[in-house]
Amino acid sequence: MVSFSKIALLAVAAQAAIIPTDSPAGLRIRQAGGSQGTVTWDKYSFYVNGERVMIYSGEVHPFRNPVQDLHLDVLQKVKALGFNTVSIYVHWGIVEYERGKFNWDGVFDLQPFFDAAKAAGLWVIARPGPYINGESAGGGLPGWGSRVEGQWRNSNANYTAAWQPYINSVGKIIAKNQITNGGPIIIAQPENEYSGFMNPDGSLNPDEDKEYERLLLEAFDGAGITIPTVCNDAWIGGHFTSVDVYGYDNYPAGFDCANPITSWPDPPEWFYGGQRGVAPNTPNSIVEFQGGGFDSWGGYGFEQCYKDLGPEMVRVYNKNVYASATHLLNVYMIYGGTNWGHLSNPGGYSSYDYGAAIAEDRTLREKYYELKLQANFLMVSPAYLTSAPGEVQKFPTSGSNITITELWDEVGQKQRFYIIRQTKPQEFINSAFKVTINTSVGQLTVPQLGNAAYVLPSQDSKILVTDYPAGPVNILYSTLEIMTWKVIDGRTVILLYANTGESGEISILTSTSRKVDVRRGKSSTVTFKQTSSTLTLQVVVDHETVIALGDDILLYVVDRVNAYNFWVPDVNLKQDIPVIIKGGYLLRTTKFSGNTLALTGDTNGTTVFEVIAPKSAQAYTWNGQRLDTDLTRYGTQEGRYRTKTPRVDIPDLGRVKWKYINSLPEVSASYDDSKWVTADHTYTWNKIKPTTPVILYASDYGFHSGNILWRGHFTATGGENLFNLTIQGGNAFAYSVWDNDKYLGSFTGAPAPSAHNGSYTLTPWAKGSNHVLTILQDHMGLEQNWFGGEENFKSFRGLSDYSFGGATPTLKMWKLTGNLGGEKFADWARGGYNEGGLYAVRKGYHLPGFDDSKWVSKSPLKGLTGPGVDFYRATFTLNIPDGVDYPMAIDFGARTGNSYRVEIYVNGWQFGKYVDDIGPQTSFPVPQGILNYKGENTIALSLWSLEDSGAALESIDLVIRKQIEGGISVTNSPAPNYMERANSY
Ligand code: GAL
């Protein structure tokens, strides 16, 4: 999450970045000429294995998806976009939950992810931190760090000793999987956004800690990482330039879900100048570029955010950064995933959907298809990689408010790309105008034929090319956008698109007279003009028009929505067999062997396939079944496929047999907390020193996530009638307080407050009587630590102050608990963050296999009649056939506004935290692999009522979000059963 202070800093920095500084010094070239094994670079782009490449990447966080098999699903979807890379963060706090003990096992093993990336044909950018941000718990920093004195994210020796073992451990895994060792990793990034710095007193420090940077690079080297390193500066501020290739990030659309589109800022134009000012000898690299947005407690929900951050955002802002000749572009996030098991920072909730192109339930949004059009174009346009922006034209007064940047290929000295966009994309203006372009035959004003205009709707941008070679075909210019082109058996197939009803023009340099033969679509939509050197066609874009220009050129002119159906597979992952497939929802893989082209993918309705492939492909299969096709009038093959999505029965969770126990035994008179941790520290490493007689900060005792319980034992002086406290839990936290078994009250929480000063009236205590004050508090995750040198992630969870009114009792002791075992957590398979401190969870009753037959029958729809915590369990079976992908979610229906909180455990995995009165999330996707699609499942719920009137769920349903044929086969994540927990309490 971007903290407020960061935003303020960004505003100042944005000003600074407009004026490029000329300080190219400091770039560490590890080997002469930037050579780095098989990954090198020059001032334009990276090269992999000697080939100049555009790095088009999408960010995915393996830790937000605990089903190893599903990585391949997501990565195949990323590959099918036309992207060639994924970027990942690694979350230190998860894998070293206990200091010195690394958990790279099971779902935390990175190897299956790297293997899946390789299998999908993607390179990887590895970004292990130590600090990552990413709206994650502690921003990646481990909870035990709360007990490490002093500043973090600088060269403080205590901090250095803390991170070095981690970087050494993760670094070796990265090194093993780097491209020079046959793995997919091509680039590594130490730290993240090392751009803002703080002094111990909280004042801003203008200087980065270069010693810290040096230590990090030394540690990367020491672990054997030899691929190039990049940084991710939060703006073009020239920080951490000692990496090999300077990079930065940008989130140009902002994060205003309340005001979709109208809140968009004008697209920035200073990236290229800014980047050249800092690092003129390396490619313009945007290591994170907005692919969606985060949302916070009490927020709008990702469907609403998507209205702001959908396909229009990609058309406006992605195309804008192409105008800055961006040659490494990583879309953050391409797939967000889930903050399962308390992995969020307090600024977010269970879903990390992010409004990304691939939704949390792994279904594809329209934005996905828009990105696919753009990425495919760049991948067949090598001159883009050596182009630089030249003239910027603006037409602010001619009735249109248009910005046009001309990119000129400095190396090839022939091609130009015109990036044409709305200067004010937040306004709703449809523009129609003429464009003046430079070509090899001189300046032209286009469109040329008739009275046609170049059309640019609001929230749109277009790329116009000149002198563009599509294989042997020289396109003089095209106002239609190119999605791809391929030379197949000597014929060049060019796929062009625009919005329905727009007219577009393509002019080809050709000295031979060519017959314009409309083989599909209406010939009335096509006009043309042939001269001795050019053939210019104008097409009014309708669903699909296919035009042959002699035997060797075939043009597809399609509308945008139809263009979405086309895929450019990387056949056999070798990129040497030219194929274009019109297909359905998703084309995953294409293999060519013998004479058969074997396609795999997903469909969600009747799908028309068209195979545009060499004639040597004579048979076609779809997911292993023969695809019957007919020859089209232009030599391609067309077939139809009817999707089969069988009906399945899924249980009605409102009606399954629910069992229940009380999960707050702590407030009964006989409760024994002798096994709890005694809060007996009198020193805290925290900068905020409390007034309490003993330290009451949970992390100081090793509890970093989930619910925390406090029990203060007192002997009354007599007359105590008020209990006051200052307690902190993170945004949207809540707590309830009991005096022995008497409920005193709750703070039910609100989106913003992360702390609360409470005052609770006591029934006056009798002299000498014993009282236990029990406090159940929510822990919303550790804070992030955005500034280098700050200690914000240590923000305490617990009490910094308490006092009594009437009289002051004698403190006997304070006890606390969080998850069983704290840092020595009980469940290695599901990790340290998964469990919270509620009684039933400490006991392991959330796990499958526990015998609840002796529990009472009660449904969460009945709930509690007063404050307290119920714990429910139910089992159900699923039997979903193979060959389909039916993503499911647990839905709670509409919010009621009552104060209650639910944590959902599915087969022991915490997959959702529902806060009815704060929201916004009401639907919780649970992936296959966590849900057992073929057999028994256990669902467990904690229901914490913070109201005198009690609480019950309005409804609970397991829903199928979408029915898709295809998918991949999924092995369930390990879900160890309940075993009696010795020493649990
Ligand atoms: C960036 C940061 C990411 C993430 C993003 C917002 O500034 O590098 O980690 O927090 O903002 O989603």
PDB file of C-alpha atoms in Angstrom, residues 114-229:
ATOM      1  CA  PHE A 114       9.950 -21.719 -11.524  1.00  0.00           C
ATOM      2  CA  ASP A 115       9.289 -25.056 -13.179  1.00  0.00           C
ATOM      3  CA  ALA A 116       5.828 -23.892 -14.207  1.00  0.00           C
ATOM      4  CA  ALA A 117       7.272 -20.677 -15.637  1.00  0.00           C
ATOM      5  CA  LYS A 118       9.684 -22.712 -17.692  1.00  0.00           C
ATOM      6  CA  ALA A 119       6.973 -25.093 -18.807  1.00  0.00           C
ATOM      7  CA  ALA A 120       4.799 -22.148 -19.841  1.00  0.00           C
ATOM      8  CA  GLY A 121       7.697 -20.560 -21.724  1.00  0.00           C
ATOM      9  CA  LEU A 122       8.165 -17.497 -19.537  1.00  0.00           C
ATOM     10  CA  TRP A 123      11.189 -15.776 -18.083  1.00  0.00           C
ATOM     11  CA  VAL A 124      11.122 -14.591 -14.490  1.00  0.00           C
ATOM     12  CA  ILE A 125      12.154 -11.397 -12.729  1.00  0.00           C
ATOM     13  CA  ALA A 126      12.874 -12.385  -9.115  1.00  0.00           C
ATOM     14  CA  ARG A 127      12.270  -9.737  -6.460  1.00  0.00           C
ATOM     15  CA  PRO A 128      12.954 -11.212  -3.043  1.00  0.00           C
ATOM     16  CA  GLY A 129      13.211  -7.993  -1.037  1.00  0.00           C
ATOM     17  CA  PRO A 130      14.224  -8.149   1.819  1.00  0.00           C
ATOM     18  CA  TYR A 131      11.515  -5.483   1.711  1.00  0.00           C
ATOM     19  CA  ILE A 132       8.760  -5.855  -0.865  1.00  0.00           C
ATOM     20  CA  ASN A 133       5.752  -3.732   0.219  1.00  0.00           C
ATOM     21  CA  GLY A 134       3.027  -5.313  -1.930  1.00  0.00           C
ATOM     22  CA  GLU A 135       0.219  -4.640   0.560  1.00  0.00           C
ATOM     23  CA  SER A 136       1.515  -7.659   2.448  1.00  0.00           C
ATOM     24  CA  ALA A 137       1.956  -8.266   6.174  1.00  0.00           C
ATOM     25  CA  GLY A 138       4.938  -6.209   7.291  1.00  0.00           C
ATOM     26  CA  GLY A 139       5.651  -5.454   3.637  1.00  0.00           C
ATOM     27  CA  GLY A 140       7.531  -8.746   3.735  1.00  0.00           C
ATOM     28  CA  LEU A 141       9.468  -8.067   6.916  1.00  0.00           C
ATOM     29  CA  PRO A 142       9.200 -10.820   9.531  1.00  0.00           C
ATOM     30  CA  GLY A 143       7.293 -10.359  12.768  1.00  0.00           C
ATOM     31  CA  TRP A 144      10.310 -11.304  14.857  1.00  0.00           C
ATOM     32  CA  GLY A 145      11.936  -8.190  13.476  1.00  0.00           C
ATOM     33  CA  SER A 146       9.967  -6.319  16.131  1.00  0.00           C
ATOM     34  CA  ARG A 147      12.603  -7.554  18.540  1.00  0.00           C
ATOM     35  CA  VAL A 148      15.524  -6.336  16.455  1.00  0.00           C
ATOM     36  CA  GLU A 149      16.638  -2.998  17.743  1.00  0.00           C
ATOM     37  CA  GLY A 150      16.946   0.033  15.571  1.00  0.00           C
ATOM     38  CA  GLN A 151      16.229   1.119  12.032  1.00  0.00           C
ATOM     39  CA  TRP A 152      15.261  -1.280   9.255  1.00  0.00           C
ATOM     40  CA  ARG A 153      16.067  -1.031   5.584  1.00  0.00           C
ATOM     41  CA  ASN A 154      19.402   0.599   6.068  1.00  0.00           C
ATOM     42  CA  SER A 155      22.882  -0.475   7.157  1.00  0.00           C
ATOM     43  CA  ASN A 156      22.021  -0.785  10.850  1.00  0.00           C
ATOM     44  CA  ALA A 157      24.151  -3.771  11.890  1.00  0.00           C
ATOM     45  CA  ASN A 158      21.269  -5.448  13.742  1.00  0.00           C
ATOM     46  CA  TYR A 159      19.152  -5.266  10.628  1.00  0.00           C
ATOM     47  CA  THR A 160      22.014  -6.494   8.446  1.00  0.00           C
ATOM     48  CA  ALA A 161      22.400  -9.544  10.659  1.00  0.00           C
ATOM     49  CA  ALA A 162      18.647 -10.110  10.350  1.00  0.00           C
ATOM     50  CA  TRP A 163      18.362 -10.055   6.553  1.00  0.00           C
ATOM     51  CA  GLN A 164      21.614 -11.632   5.458  1.00  0.00           C
ATOM     52  CA  PRO A 165      20.643 -15.265   6.183  1.00  0.00           C
ATOM     53  CA  TYR A 166      17.378 -14.759   4.295  1.00  0.00           C
ATOM     54  CA  ILE A 167      18.984 -13.226   1.213  1.00  0.00           C
ATOM     55  CA  ASN A 168      21.571 -15.954   1.303  1.00  0.00           C
ATOM     56  CA  SER A 169      18.849 -18.605   1.481  1.00  0.00           C
ATOM     57  CA  VAL A 170      16.524 -17.161  -1.171  1.00  0.00           C
ATOM     58  CA  GLY A 171      19.503 -16.011  -3.226  1.00  0.00           C
ATOM     59  CA  LYS A 172      20.731 -19.563  -3.630  1.00  0.00           C
ATOM     60  CA  ILE A 173      17.306 -20.647  -4.838  1.00  0.00           C
ATOM     61  CA  ILE A 174      17.283 -17.790  -7.327  1.00  0.00           C
ATOM     62  CA  ALA A 175      20.831 -18.540  -8.448  1.00  0.00           C
ATOM     63  CA  LYS A 176      19.966 -22.173  -9.052  1.00  0.00           C
ATOM     64  CA  ASN A 177      17.081 -21.118 -11.269  1.00  0.00           C
ATOM     65  CA  GLN A 178      18.764 -18.348 -13.194  1.00  0.00           C
ATOM     66  CA  ILE A 179      19.015 -18.624 -16.940  1.00  0.00           C
ATOM     67  CA  THR A 180      22.722 -19.334 -16.875  1.00  0.00           C
ATOM     68  CA  ASN A 181      21.890 -22.506 -14.930  1.00  0.00           C
ATOM     69  CA  GLY A 182      19.083 -23.530 -17.261  1.00  0.00           C
ATOM     70  CA  GLY A 183      16.323 -21.874 -15.260  1.00  0.00           C
ATOM     71  CA  PRO A 184      13.882 -19.114 -16.240  1.00  0.00           C
ATOM     72  CA  ILE A 185      15.163 -16.217 -14.086  1.00  0.00           C
ATOM     73  CA  ILE A 186      16.723 -13.428 -16.129  1.00  0.00           C
ATOM     74  CA  ILE A 187      16.745 -10.456 -13.768  1.00  0.00           C
ATOM     75  CA  ALA A 188      16.905 -10.007  -9.997  1.00  0.00           C
ATOM     76  CA  GLN A 189      15.854  -7.014  -7.928  1.00  0.00           C
ATOM     77  CA  PRO A 190      17.233  -6.290  -4.480  1.00  0.00           C
ATOM     78  CA  GLU A 191      14.928  -4.280  -2.198  1.00  0.00           C
ATOM     79  CA  ASN A 192      11.893  -2.467  -3.572  1.00  0.00           C
ATOM     80  CA  GLU A 193      11.168   1.223  -3.946  1.00  0.00           C
ATOM     81  CA  TYR A 194      14.258   2.149  -1.974  1.00  0.00           C
ATOM     82  CA  SER A 195      13.331   5.759  -2.560  1.00  0.00           C
ATOM     83  CA  GLY A 196      12.279   7.510   0.631  1.00  0.00           C
ATOM     84  CA  PHE A 197      14.338   7.609   3.803  1.00  0.00           C
ATOM     85  CA  MET A 198      13.786   8.438   7.431  1.00  0.00           C
ATOM     86  CA  ASN A 199      15.843   9.397  10.407  1.00  0.00           C
ATOM     87  CA  PRO A 200      15.243   7.662  13.710  1.00  0.00           C
ATOM     88  CA  ASP A 201      13.215  10.646  14.915  1.00  0.00           C
ATOM     89  CA  GLY A 202      10.807  10.238  11.997  1.00  0.00           C
ATOM     90  CA  SER A 203      12.050  13.208   9.986  1.00  0.00           C
ATOM     91  CA  LEU A 204      12.761  12.714   6.306  1.00  0.00           C
ATOM     92  CA  ASN A 205      16.312  12.005   5.358  1.00  0.00           C
ATOM     93  CA  PRO A 206      17.250  13.096   1.836  1.00  0.00           C
ATOM     94  CA  ASP A 207      19.954  10.469   1.458  1.00  0.00           C
ATOM     95  CA  GLU A 208      19.694   6.815   0.643  1.00  0.00           C
ATOM     96  CA  ASP A 209      21.939   4.439   2.528  1.00  0.00           C
ATOM     97  CA  LYS A 210      24.459   3.407  -0.117  1.00  0.00           C
ATOM     98  CA  GLU A 211      26.199   1.083   2.269  1.00  0.00           C
ATOM     99  CA  TYR A 212      22.966  -0.901   2.585  1.00  0.00           C
ATOM    100  CA  GLU A 213      22.724  -1.056  -1.206  1.00  0.00           C
ATOM    101  CA  ARG A 214      26.315  -2.234  -1.428  1.00  0.00           C
ATOM    102  CA  LEU A 215      25.682  -4.926   1.168  1.00  0.00           C
ATOM    103  CA  LEU A 216      22.622  -6.118  -0.689  1.00  0.00           C
ATOM    104  CA  LEU A 217      24.423  -6.389  -4.015  1.00  0.00           C
ATOM    105  CA  GLU A 218      27.298  -8.113  -2.282  1.00  0.00           C
ATOM    106  CA  ALA A 219      24.842 -10.610  -0.792  1.00  0.00           C
ATOM    107  CA  PHE A 220      23.235 -11.233  -4.194  1.00  0.00           C
ATOM    108  CA  ASP A 221      26.713 -11.840  -5.601  1.00  0.00           C
ATOM    109  CA  GLY A 222      27.610 -14.028  -2.668  1.00  0.00           C
ATOM    110  CA  ALA A 223      24.559 -16.219  -3.219  1.00  0.00           C
ATOM    111  CA  GLY A 224      25.702 -16.767  -6.795  1.00  0.00           C
ATOM    112  CA  ILE A 225      23.284 -14.443  -8.580  1.00  0.00           C
ATOM    113  CA  THR A 226      25.025 -13.409 -11.796  1.00  0.00           C
ATOM    114  CA  ILE A 227      22.097 -12.196 -13.883  1.00  0.00           C
ATOM    115  CA  PRO A 228      21.601  -8.433 -14.137  1.00  0.00           C
ATOM    116  CA  THR A 229      20.109  -6.605 -11.183  1.00  0.00           C
TER     117      THR A 229
END
